[in-house]
């Protein structure tokens, strides 16, 4: 073997007549989890929703009927199906049926305004919209905009959930249950031939007000679904409560994780502390995910509701460092909270603050500080690093040197839909740039110190300050404005607007709120307005760092 170059590829005896076949290779897709659970746990309960109960065999049949119905109207590889749904069985079925056709699932944020819904549907070229009756007022307006502004029409399927008794009209051609009943189930829910194929597109405002379509793939969804279970030590037959919106990063891949484990999806249409605690007690729920605001609701719930939950419950919280008071409050309730961190571009959670055994003997204050870190990479995420974004050099693990949190590996998006420039920027240097700045300590745990300046995370939702500022600038009285995050005990952060008015015009807080309501979703509207001269550099650039510091004291 002397003289062989280590850099020159050599033929291998292990490549001879040893290729991929149907017998030894299958593309990774989370659709396979449903088929397996339906095969080996057909009679076990899979879904609980109010008075409805479905076994895994029934979920598989319903999903196969949905896939058949979609296939009949032409849905196939690369086609997009939009859904405007709460955490209901129909939303779960879409997560199984759409990928089974190798089509792409577009889960709409139910809090969006009609204009943005229409923009997203047009951008991802959706062919079908499945929508809950609760959202008919917004979707009707969105469909009108879609037709008038984009010259697009699509097939609309209405979901009329018996658990919803509020206002709303049917807007589509078919009612969901009748549509399913009209189609025989597909014999096989197989998924793609190529695991790199897109499985979903999810929109995020990113670092600007322009929405970006984050395209994820079957391989990443499969691996992150497995990572969820491994990270959380989830056993088979876990009972999972849907407090996290499934429209958010496809429920962090938990629709597929629960299917893999043969567990139980306990559905919940809305967030209410009483309903959450009641569901936990009644259905023996042992796992749930939620933003800090939801955990705080449980802490503040009446004692008799808290006392109804007598078994151990594991909760997962994500985002910036959760308040120590929240972690302490959940610990006092006996809940075991795991802190994770991630972004839509990495399928939801991609890092976890892994707990060590010796932490349990420390004080609650000390535990809260330890658990408040963003932690280390998920088991099946190939790389997580803290780097200088200019030099791409790894920062020292000294707990002080700032760097940008970056990821690489299979649990990273394909890229941004129809936005090659943003994709190239996001992957510069061979890593996905999160935009979040932090430090790495001696244990190599990462902690966010400052997030990308333009993003506010309120109740688990991303709000682009630029988008809000653009809306404010449309008011004729606004000369200059800057929107920053204001710390909030309930929501984590809320938008705070500093506004400078034209000398010859006037406006008050109520005027600007009314103005914003015509342009923004409700959760994006600033909770407070401060009218004053805004600090600027000599070149006229607004000095936001000063305003962020001031916001902490208001």
Coordinates of C-alpha atoms in Angstrom, one line a residue:
X1 CA 0.0 0.0 0.0
X2 CA 3.1 2.3 0.0
X3 CA 2.7 5.3 -2.3
X4 CA -1.0 5.5 -2.3
X5 CA -2.3 9.1 -2.0
X6 CA -4.6 9.6 0.9
X7 CA -6.4 12.4 -1.1
X8 CA -7.2 10.3 -4.2
X9 CA -10.4 8.3 -4.1
X10 CA -9.8 4.7 -4.7
X11 CA -12.2 2.0 -5.8
X12 CA -13.5 0.0 -2.9
X13 CA -14.3 -3.7 -2.8
X14 CA -17.3 -2.7 -0.8
X15 CA -18.8 -0.8 -3.8
X16 CA -18.7 -3.8 -6.1
X17 CA -22.2 -5.2 -6.8
X18 CA -23.4 -3.7 -3.5
X19 CA -25.9 -1.0 -4.4
X20 CA -29.2 0.4 -3.1
X21 CA -32.2 -1.7 -3.7
X22 CA -35.8 -1.8 -2.4
X23 CA -34.6 -4.4 0.1
X24 CA -31.8 -2.4 1.7
X25 CA -32.7 1.3 1.4
X26 CA -35.7 3.5 2.0
X27 CA -35.9 7.2 2.0
X28 CA -36.4 8.5 5.6
X29 CA -39.9 10.0 6.0
X30 CA -41.9 10.5 9.2
X31 CA -44.9 9.1 7.3
X32 CA -43.6 5.7 8.1
X33 CA -44.2 6.2 11.8
X34 CA -48.0 6.3 11.2
X35 CA -47.9 3.1 9.2
X36 CA -46.0 1.3 11.9
X37 CA -48.2 2.4 14.8
X38 CA -51.3 1.5 12.8
X39 CA -49.8 -1.9 12.1
X40 CA -48.7 -2.9 15.6
X41 CA -51.0 -0.7 17.8
X42 CA -54.2 -0.7 15.7
X43 CA -56.6 -0.7 18.7
X44 CA -54.7 1.7 20.9
X45 CA -56.1 5.2 21.4
X46 CA -54.2 7.7 19.2
X47 CA -56.3 10.9 19.4
X48 CA -58.5 12.4 22.1
X49 CA -60.5 15.5 21.1
X50 CA -63.5 16.4 23.2
X51 CA -66.0 13.6 22.7
X52 CA -64.0 12.2 19.7
X53 CA -61.7 9.2 20.1
X54 CA -59.6 7.6 17.3
X55 CA -57.4 4.6 17.4
X56 CA -54.2 4.4 15.4
X57 CA -56.0 2.2 12.8
X58 CA -58.6 4.9 12.5
X59 CA -56.1 7.7 12.3
X60 CA -54.3 5.8 9.5
X61 CA -57.6 5.3 7.6
X62 CA -58.7 8.9 8.0
X63 CA -55.3 10.1 6.8
X64 CA -55.3 7.7 3.9
X65 CA -58.8 8.9 2.9
X66 CA -57.5 12.5 3.0
X67 CA -54.5 11.6 0.9
X68 CA -56.9 9.8 -1.6
X69 CA -59.1 12.9 -1.7
X70 CA -56.2 15.2 -2.3
X71 CA -54.8 12.9 -4.9
X72 CA -58.1 12.9 -6.8
X73 CA -58.0 16.7 -7.1
X74 CA -54.4 16.5 -8.5
X75 CA -52.2 16.9 -5.5
X76 CA -48.8 15.2 -6.1
X77 CA -45.1 15.7 -5.6
X78 CA -44.2 19.4 -5.1
X79 CA -47.8 20.6 -4.9
X80 CA -48.7 22.7 -1.8
X81 CA -51.7 22.2 0.5
X82 CA -52.4 25.1 2.9
X83 CA -54.2 24.5 6.2
X84 CA -55.8 27.1 8.5
X85 CA -56.6 24.8 11.5
X86 CA -56.4 24.7 15.3
X87 CA -54.9 21.8 17.2
X88 CA -57.6 19.3 16.0
X89 CA -57.5 15.8 14.6
X90 CA -57.8 17.3 11.1
X91 CA -54.5 19.1 11.6
X92 CA -52.8 15.9 12.6
X93 CA -54.3 14.1 9.6
X94 CA -52.9 16.8 7.3
X95 CA -49.4 16.2 8.8
X96 CA -49.7 12.5 7.8
X97 CA -51.6 12.7 4.5
X98 CA -49.9 15.6 2.7
X99 CA -46.4 14.2 3.1
X100 CA -47.6 10.8 2.1
X101 CA -48.3 12.2 -1.4
X102 CA -44.9 13.8 -1.4
X103 CA -46.8 17.1 -1.4
X104 CA -45.8 20.1 0.8
X105 CA -47.8 21.2 3.9
X106 CA -48.2 24.9 4.5
X107 CA -49.6 25.4 8.0
X108 CA -50.9 28.9 8.4
X109 CA -50.6 30.9 11.6
X110 CA -54.3 31.3 12.7
X111 CA -53.5 34.8 14.1
X112 CA -52.5 36.3 10.8
X113 CA -54.5 38.9 9.0
X114 CA -56.2 38.3 5.7
X115 CA -53.6 40.1 3.5
X116 CA -50.7 38.1 4.8
X117 CA -52.6 34.9 4.5
X118 CA -53.3 35.7 0.8
X119 CA -49.7 36.6 0.3
X120 CA -48.4 33.3 1.7
X121 CA -50.9 31.2 -0.2
X122 CA -49.9 32.9 -3.4
X123 CA -46.2 32.8 -2.7
X124 CA -46.2 29.0 -2.1
X125 CA -48.7 28.4 -4.9
X126 CA -51.1 26.4 -2.9
X127 CA -53.8 24.4 -4.7
X128 CA -56.0 23.5 -1.7
X129 CA -56.9 25.2 1.5
X130 CA -58.4 23.2 4.4
X131 CA -59.8 25.7 6.9
X132 CA -61.7 25.6 10.2
X133 CA -65.1 27.4 10.4
X134 CA -63.8 29.5 13.3
X135 CA -61.5 31.4 10.9
X136 CA -64.1 31.9 8.1
X137 CA -64.3 35.7 8.4
X138 CA -60.5 36.0 7.9
X139 CA -60.2 33.3 5.2
X140 CA -63.1 34.7 3.2
X141 CA -61.4 38.0 3.1
X142 CA -58.1 36.4 2.2
X143 CA -59.7 34.4 -0.6
X144 CA -61.1 37.6 -2.0
X145 CA -57.7 39.3 -1.9
X146 CA -56.1 36.2 -3.5
X147 CA -58.6 36.4 -6.4
X148 CA -58.6 40.1 -6.9
X149 CA -54.9 40.9 -6.3
X150 CA -53.2 37.7 -7.4
X151 CA -55.7 36.3 -9.8
X152 CA -55.7 32.9 -8.0
X153 CA -58.4 30.6 -6.9
X154 CA -58.1 27.3 -5.0
X155 CA -60.2 24.5 -3.7
X156 CA -61.4 25.2 -0.2
X157 CA -62.4 22.4 2.2
X158 CA -64.3 23.4 5.4
X159 CA -63.7 21.7 8.8
X160 CA -66.7 21.9 11.1
X161 CA -65.4 20.8 14.5
X162 CA -68.2 19.9 17.0
X163 CA -65.9 21.2 19.8
X164 CA -66.3 24.7 18.3
X165 CA -69.6 26.4 18.9
X166 CA -68.8 30.0 18.1
X167 CA -69.6 32.1 15.0
X168 CA -68.4 31.2 11.5
X169 CA -69.7 30.1 8.1
X170 CA -68.7 27.5 5.6
X171 CA -66.7 29.0 2.8
X172 CA -65.6 26.0 0.7
X173 CA -66.9 23.5 -1.8
X174 CA -66.7 20.5 0.5
X175 CA -67.2 19.8 4.2
X176 CA -64.2 17.8 5.4
X177 CA -66.0 14.7 6.8
X178 CA -68.2 14.4 3.7
X179 CA -65.1 14.8 1.5
X180 CA -63.2 12.0 3.3
X181 CA -66.3 9.7 3.2
X182 CA -66.4 10.1 -0.5
X183 CA -63.0 8.7 -1.1
X184 CA -61.6 5.2 -0.3
X185 CA -58.3 5.1 1.7
X186 CA -55.0 4.8 -0.1
X187 CA -53.6 1.3 0.2
X188 CA -50.2 2.6 1.3
X189 CA -49.0 5.9 2.8
X190 CA -45.5 5.7 1.4
X191 CA -43.9 9.1 1.3
X192 CA -41.2 10.2 -1.1
X193 CA -38.6 8.3 -3.1
X194 CA -36.1 11.1 -2.2
X195 CA -35.8 12.1 1.4
X196 CA -34.4 15.5 0.4
X197 CA -37.9 16.4 -1.0
X198 CA -39.7 19.2 0.7
X199 CA -42.2 18.2 3.4
X200 CA -43.4 21.6 4.6
X201 CA -43.1 25.3 4.1
X202 CA -43.4 27.6 7.1
X203 CA -43.3 31.3 7.0
X204 CA -41.2 33.5 9.3
X205 CA -40.5 37.2 9.3
X206 CA -36.9 36.5 10.0
X207 CA -34.8 39.7 10.3
X208 CA -36.9 41.9 8.1
X209 CA -40.6 42.5 7.6
X210 CA -40.7 40.4 4.4
X211 CA -41.9 36.9 5.1
X212 CA -39.6 34.1 4.2
X213 CA -40.8 30.6 3.3
X214 CA -38.7 28.1 5.2
X215 CA -38.6 24.9 3.3
X216 CA -37.9 21.7 5.3
X217 CA -37.4 18.1 4.1
X218 CA -38.5 14.6 5.0
X219 CA -35.1 13.6 6.3
X220 CA -34.9 16.5 8.7
X221 CA -38.4 16.0 9.9
X222 CA -37.8 12.3 10.5
X223 CA -34.6 12.9 12.4
X224 CA -35.9 15.7 14.5
X225 CA -39.0 13.7 15.4
X226 CA -36.6 11.0 16.7
X227 CA -34.4 13.6 18.4
X228 CA -37.5 14.9 20.3
X229 CA -38.1 11.5 21.9
X230 CA -34.4 10.9 22.7
X231 CA -33.8 14.4 24.1
X232 CA -36.9 14.2 26.4
X233 CA -36.6 10.5 27.3
X234 CA -40.1 10.0 26.0
X235 CA -41.3 6.4 26.4
X236 CA -43.6 4.5 24.2
X237 CA -47.3 5.4 24.6
X238 CA -46.6 8.9 25.9
X239 CA -49.7 11.0 26.3
X240 CA -49.0 14.4 24.7
X241 CA -51.1 17.5 25.2
X242 CA -51.3 20.0 22.3
X243 CA -50.7 23.3 23.9
X244 CA -48.1 24.2 21.3
X245 CA -49.7 25.4 18.0
X246 CA -49.2 22.8 15.3
X247 CA -48.8 25.6 12.8
X248 CA -45.6 26.6 14.6
X249 CA -42.7 24.7 12.9
X250 CA -45.1 21.8 12.3
X251 CA -45.6 21.5 16.1
X252 CA -41.8 21.1 16.5
X253 CA -42.2 17.7 14.7
X254 CA -44.2 16.3 17.6
X255 CA -47.1 15.1 15.3
X256 CA -44.6 12.6 14.0
X257 CA -42.8 11.9 17.3
X258 CA -46.1 10.8 19.0
X259 CA -46.9 8.6 16.0
X260 CA -43.4 7.0 16.3
X261 CA -44.1 6.2 20.0
X262 CA -47.6 4.9 19.5
X263 CA -48.6 7.6 21.9
X264 CA -51.8 9.7 22.4
X265 CA -52.5 13.1 20.9
X266 CA -54.7 15.0 23.3
X267 CA -56.0 17.9 21.2
X268 CA -56.9 21.4 22.5
X269 CA -58.4 24.1 20.4
X270 CA -57.5 27.0 22.7
X271 CA -55.1 27.9 25.5
X272 CA -56.9 28.1 28.9
X273 CA -55.2 27.2 32.2
X274 CA -58.3 25.4 33.4
X275 CA -58.7 23.3 30.3
X276 CA -55.0 22.5 30.3
X277 CA -54.9 21.3 33.9
X278 CA -58.3 19.5 33.5
X279 CA -56.9 17.7 30.4
X280 CA -53.8 16.7 32.2
X281 CA -55.7 15.2 35.1
X282 CA -58.5 13.6 33.1
X283 CA -56.3 12.0 30.3
X284 CA -53.1 11.4 32.4
X285 CA -51.1 13.7 30.1
X286 CA -47.4 13.3 30.7
X287 CA -45.8 15.7 28.1
X288 CA -46.5 19.1 26.6
X289 CA -44.7 22.0 25.0
X290 CA -45.4 25.7 25.4
X291 CA -44.1 29.2 25.4
X292 CA -43.3 30.8 28.7
X293 CA -46.6 32.6 28.8
X294 CA -48.5 29.3 28.9
X295 CA -46.4 28.0 31.8
X296 CA -47.1 31.2 33.6
X297 CA -50.8 30.7 33.2
X298 CA -50.5 27.3 35.0
X299 CA -48.5 28.9 37.8
X300 CA -51.2 31.5 38.3
X301 CA -54.1 29.1 38.0
X302 CA -56.3 28.4 41.1
X303 CA -54.8 26.0 43.6
X304 CA -57.7 23.5 43.2
X305 CA -57.0 23.2 39.5
X306 CA -53.3 22.7 40.1
X307 CA -54.0 20.1 42.8
X308 CA -56.0 18.0 40.3
X309 CA -52.7 17.0 38.6
X310 CA -51.2 14.4 40.9
X311 CA -48.8 12.7 38.5
X312 CA -45.4 13.8 37.1
X313 CA -45.7 16.0 34.0
X314 CA -42.9 17.0 31.7
X315 CA -43.0 20.4 30.0
X316 CA -40.8 21.8 27.3
X317 CA -40.2 25.6 27.0
X318 CA -38.4 27.3 24.2
X319 CA -37.1 30.6 23.1
X320 CA -34.9 33.1 24.9
X321 CA -33.9 32.4 28.5
X322 CA -37.2 31.7 30.3
X323 CA -37.7 33.9 33.4
X324 CA -36.2 32.3 36.6
X325 CA -39.6 33.0 38.3
X326 CA -41.3 30.8 35.7
X327 CA -38.8 27.9 36.2
X328 CA -39.1 28.2 39.9
X329 CA -42.9 28.3 39.8
X330 CA -43.2 25.2 37.7
X331 CA -40.7 23.4 39.9
X332 CA -42.9 24.2 42.9
X333 CA -45.9 22.7 41.1
X334 CA -43.9 19.5 40.6
X335 CA -43.6 19.9 36.8
X336 CA -40.3 18.9 35.2
X337 CA -39.3 21.6 32.7
X338 CA -36.8 21.1 29.9
X339 CA -35.5 24.2 28.1
X340 CA -34.9 24.0 24.4
X341 CA -33.9 26.5 21.7
X342 CA -34.2 26.7 18.0
X343 CA -35.8 28.4 15.0
X344 CA -38.2 27.6 12.2
X345 CA -35.1 27.0 10.0
X346 CA -34.0 24.1 12.2
X347 CA -37.4 22.5 12.6
X348 CA -38.1 24.1 15.9
X349 CA -36.0 22.9 18.8
X350 CA -32.4 22.1 17.8
X351 CA -30.6 22.5 21.1
X352 CA -31.4 21.5 24.7
X353 CA -30.2 22.5 28.1
X354 CA -29.3 18.9 29.1
X355 CA -29.7 18.5 32.8
X356 CA -27.1 16.9 35.0
X357 CA -27.9 14.7 38.0
X358 CA -26.1 17.0 40.5
X359 CA -28.3 19.9 39.5
X360 CA -31.2 18.5 41.5
X361 CA -29.5 19.1 44.9
X362 CA -28.9 22.7 44.1
X363 CA -31.3 25.5 45.2
X364 CA -34.2 26.5 42.9
X365 CA -32.4 29.8 42.1
X366 CA -29.3 27.9 41.0
X367 CA -31.3 25.4 39.0
X368 CA -33.1 28.2 37.2
X369 CA -29.8 29.8 36.2
X370 CA -28.5 26.5 34.9
X371 CA -31.7 25.7 33.0
X372 CA -32.0 29.1 31.5
X373 CA -29.1 28.4 29.1
X374 CA -29.8 27.5 25.5
X375 CA -27.6 24.4 26.0
X376 CA -26.1 22.0 23.5
X377 CA -27.1 20.5 20.2
X378 CA -29.9 18.0 19.7
X379 CA -28.7 14.4 19.5
X380 CA -29.2 14.1 15.7
X381 CA -28.1 17.7 14.9
X382 CA -24.6 17.4 13.5
X383 CA -23.2 20.8 14.6
X384 CA -23.9 23.7 16.8
X385 CA -21.3 26.4 17.3
X386 CA -20.7 29.9 18.4
X387 CA -18.7 31.8 15.8
X388 CA -17.6 35.3 14.9
X389 CA -19.9 35.9 11.9
X390 CA -17.2 37.9 10.1
X391 CA -14.3 35.6 10.5
X392 CA -16.2 32.3 11.1
X393 CA -13.8 31.5 13.9
X394 CA -15.2 29.6 16.9
X395 CA -15.3 31.9 19.9
X396 CA -13.6 30.7 23.2
X397 CA -15.7 28.9 25.8
X398 CA -15.1 31.6 28.4
X399 CA -18.7 32.7 29.1
X400 CA -17.9 36.3 28.0
X401 CA -16.8 36.4 24.3
X402 CA -19.9 37.1 22.1
X403 CA -20.5 35.2 19.0
X404 CA -23.4 34.1 16.7
X405 CA -25.1 30.8 17.3
X406 CA -24.9 28.6 14.2
X407 CA -26.1 25.2 13.2
X408 CA -25.2 22.6 10.5
X409 CA -26.5 19.2 9.7
X410 CA -29.5 17.2 8.5
X411 CA -31.9 19.2 10.8
X412 CA -31.4 22.4 8.9
X413 CA -33.8 23.7 6.3
X414 CA -33.4 23.3 2.5
X415 CA -33.5 27.1 2.2
X416 CA -35.9 29.9 1.7
X417 CA -38.6 29.5 -1.0
X418 CA -37.9 31.7 -4.1
X419 CA -35.3 33.7 -2.2
X420 CA -31.8 32.5 -3.2
X421 CA -30.1 35.6 -1.9
X422 CA -31.5 35.1 1.7
X423 CA -30.6 31.4 1.5
X424 CA -27.0 32.1 0.5
X425 CA -26.7 34.6 3.3
X426 CA -28.1 32.2 5.8
X427 CA -25.7 29.5 4.9
X428 CA -22.6 31.6 4.5
X429 CA -19.4 29.8 5.5
X430 CA -21.1 26.4 5.5
X431 CA -23.2 27.1 8.6
X432 CA -26.8 28.3 9.2
X433 CA -26.6 31.7 10.9
X434 CA -29.3 32.0 13.5
X435 CA -28.9 35.8 14.0
X436 CA -28.8 35.2 17.8
X437 CA -25.8 36.4 19.7
X438 CA -24.6 34.6 22.8
X439 CA -21.7 33.2 24.8
X440 CA -20.4 29.7 25.5
X441 CA -19.3 28.7 29.0
X442 CA -16.7 26.2 30.1
X443 CA -19.2 23.3 29.9
X444 CA -19.8 24.4 26.2
X445 CA -23.4 25.3 27.0
X446 CA -24.6 28.4 25.0
X447 CA -26.6 31.2 26.4
X448 CA -28.2 34.0 24.3
X449 CA -27.1 37.5 25.4
X450 CA -28.7 39.5 22.7
X451 CA -31.0 38.4 19.9
X452 CA -31.0 39.8 16.4
X453 CA -32.0 43.4 16.9
X454 CA -35.1 43.4 14.8
X455 CA -36.9 40.4 16.3
X456 CA -39.3 40.5 19.2
X457 CA -40.5 37.2 20.6
X458 CA -43.9 37.7 22.3
X459 CA -45.7 34.6 23.6
X460 CA -43.7 32.4 21.4
X461 CA -44.4 34.4 18.2
X462 CA -41.8 36.2 16.2
X463 CA -42.5 39.9 15.5
X464 CA -40.4 41.9 13.1
X465 CA -39.8 45.4 14.5
X466 CA -39.1 46.6 11.0
X467 CA -42.6 45.4 9.9
X468 CA -44.2 47.3 12.8
X469 CA -42.1 50.4 12.1
X470 CA -43.1 50.3 8.4
X471 CA -46.8 50.3 9.5
X472 CA -46.2 53.2 11.9
X473 CA -44.4 55.2 9.2
X474 CA -47.6 55.0 7.1
X475 CA -49.3 57.3 9.6
X476 CA -49.0 60.9 8.3
X477 CA -48.2 62.3 11.8
X478 CA -45.1 60.0 12.3
X479 CA -41.8 61.6 11.6
X480 CA -39.6 58.8 13.0
X481 CA -40.2 55.7 15.0
X482 CA -38.3 52.7 16.5
X483 CA -39.8 49.5 17.9
X484 CA -37.9 47.5 20.4
X485 CA -38.7 44.6 22.8
X486 CA -39.9 45.5 26.3
X487 CA -39.5 42.7 28.9
X488 CA -42.9 41.4 30.0
X489 CA -43.6 38.9 32.8
X490 CA -46.6 37.4 31.0
X491 CA -45.5 37.4 27.3
X492 CA -41.7 37.4 27.7
X493 CA -41.5 40.4 25.4
X494 CA -43.9 42.9 23.9
X495 CA -43.4 45.6 21.3
X496 CA -42.7 49.1 22.6
X497 CA -42.8 52.0 20.1
X498 CA -40.8 55.2 20.4
X499 CA -42.5 57.8 18.2
X500 CA -41.4 61.2 17.1
X501 CA -44.2 63.3 15.5
X502 CA -44.1 66.0 12.8
X503 CA -44.1 69.4 14.4
X504 CA -47.3 70.5 12.6
X505 CA -49.3 67.3 13.3
X506 CA -50.6 65.4 16.2
X507 CA -51.5 61.8 17.2
X508 CA -52.0 59.9 20.4
X509 CA -51.6 56.3 21.4
X510 CA -55.2 55.4 20.5
X511 CA -54.8 57.0 17.0
X512 CA -51.7 54.9 16.3
X513 CA -53.3 51.7 17.7
X514 CA -56.3 52.2 15.4
X515 CA -53.9 52.8 12.5
X516 CA -51.9 49.7 13.2
X517 CA -55.0 47.6 13.4
X518 CA -55.6 48.2 9.7
X519 CA -52.1 46.9 8.7
X520 CA -51.0 44.4 11.3
X521 CA -52.1 41.3 13.1
X522 CA -53.3 42.1 16.6
X523 CA -50.3 40.5 18.4
X524 CA -47.9 42.7 16.5
X525 CA -49.3 46.0 17.6
X526 CA -47.2 47.8 20.2
X527 CA -48.6 47.6 23.8
X528 CA -47.1 51.0 24.6
X529 CA -46.1 54.1 22.8
X530 CA -43.5 56.7 24.0
X531 CA -43.7 60.1 22.3
X532 CA -40.3 61.8 22.4
X533 CA -37.3 62.8 20.4
X534 CA -35.5 59.6 19.1
X535 CA -31.7 59.5 19.6
X536 CA -29.8 59.3 16.3
X537 CA -26.2 59.2 15.1
X538 CA -24.6 62.1 13.2
X539 CA -25.6 60.3 9.9
X540 CA -29.3 60.0 11.1
X541 CA -29.3 56.4 12.0
X542 CA -31.5 55.6 15.0
X543 CA -29.5 54.4 18.0
X544 CA -31.7 51.4 19.0
X545 CA -29.3 50.1 21.6
X546 CA -30.1 53.2 23.7
X547 CA -33.8 52.6 23.3
X548 CA -33.5 48.9 24.2
X549 CA -31.8 49.9 27.4
X550 CA -34.5 52.5 28.2
X551 CA -37.3 49.9 27.5
X552 CA -36.0 47.8 30.4
X553 CA -36.8 50.7 32.8
X554 CA -40.3 51.7 31.5

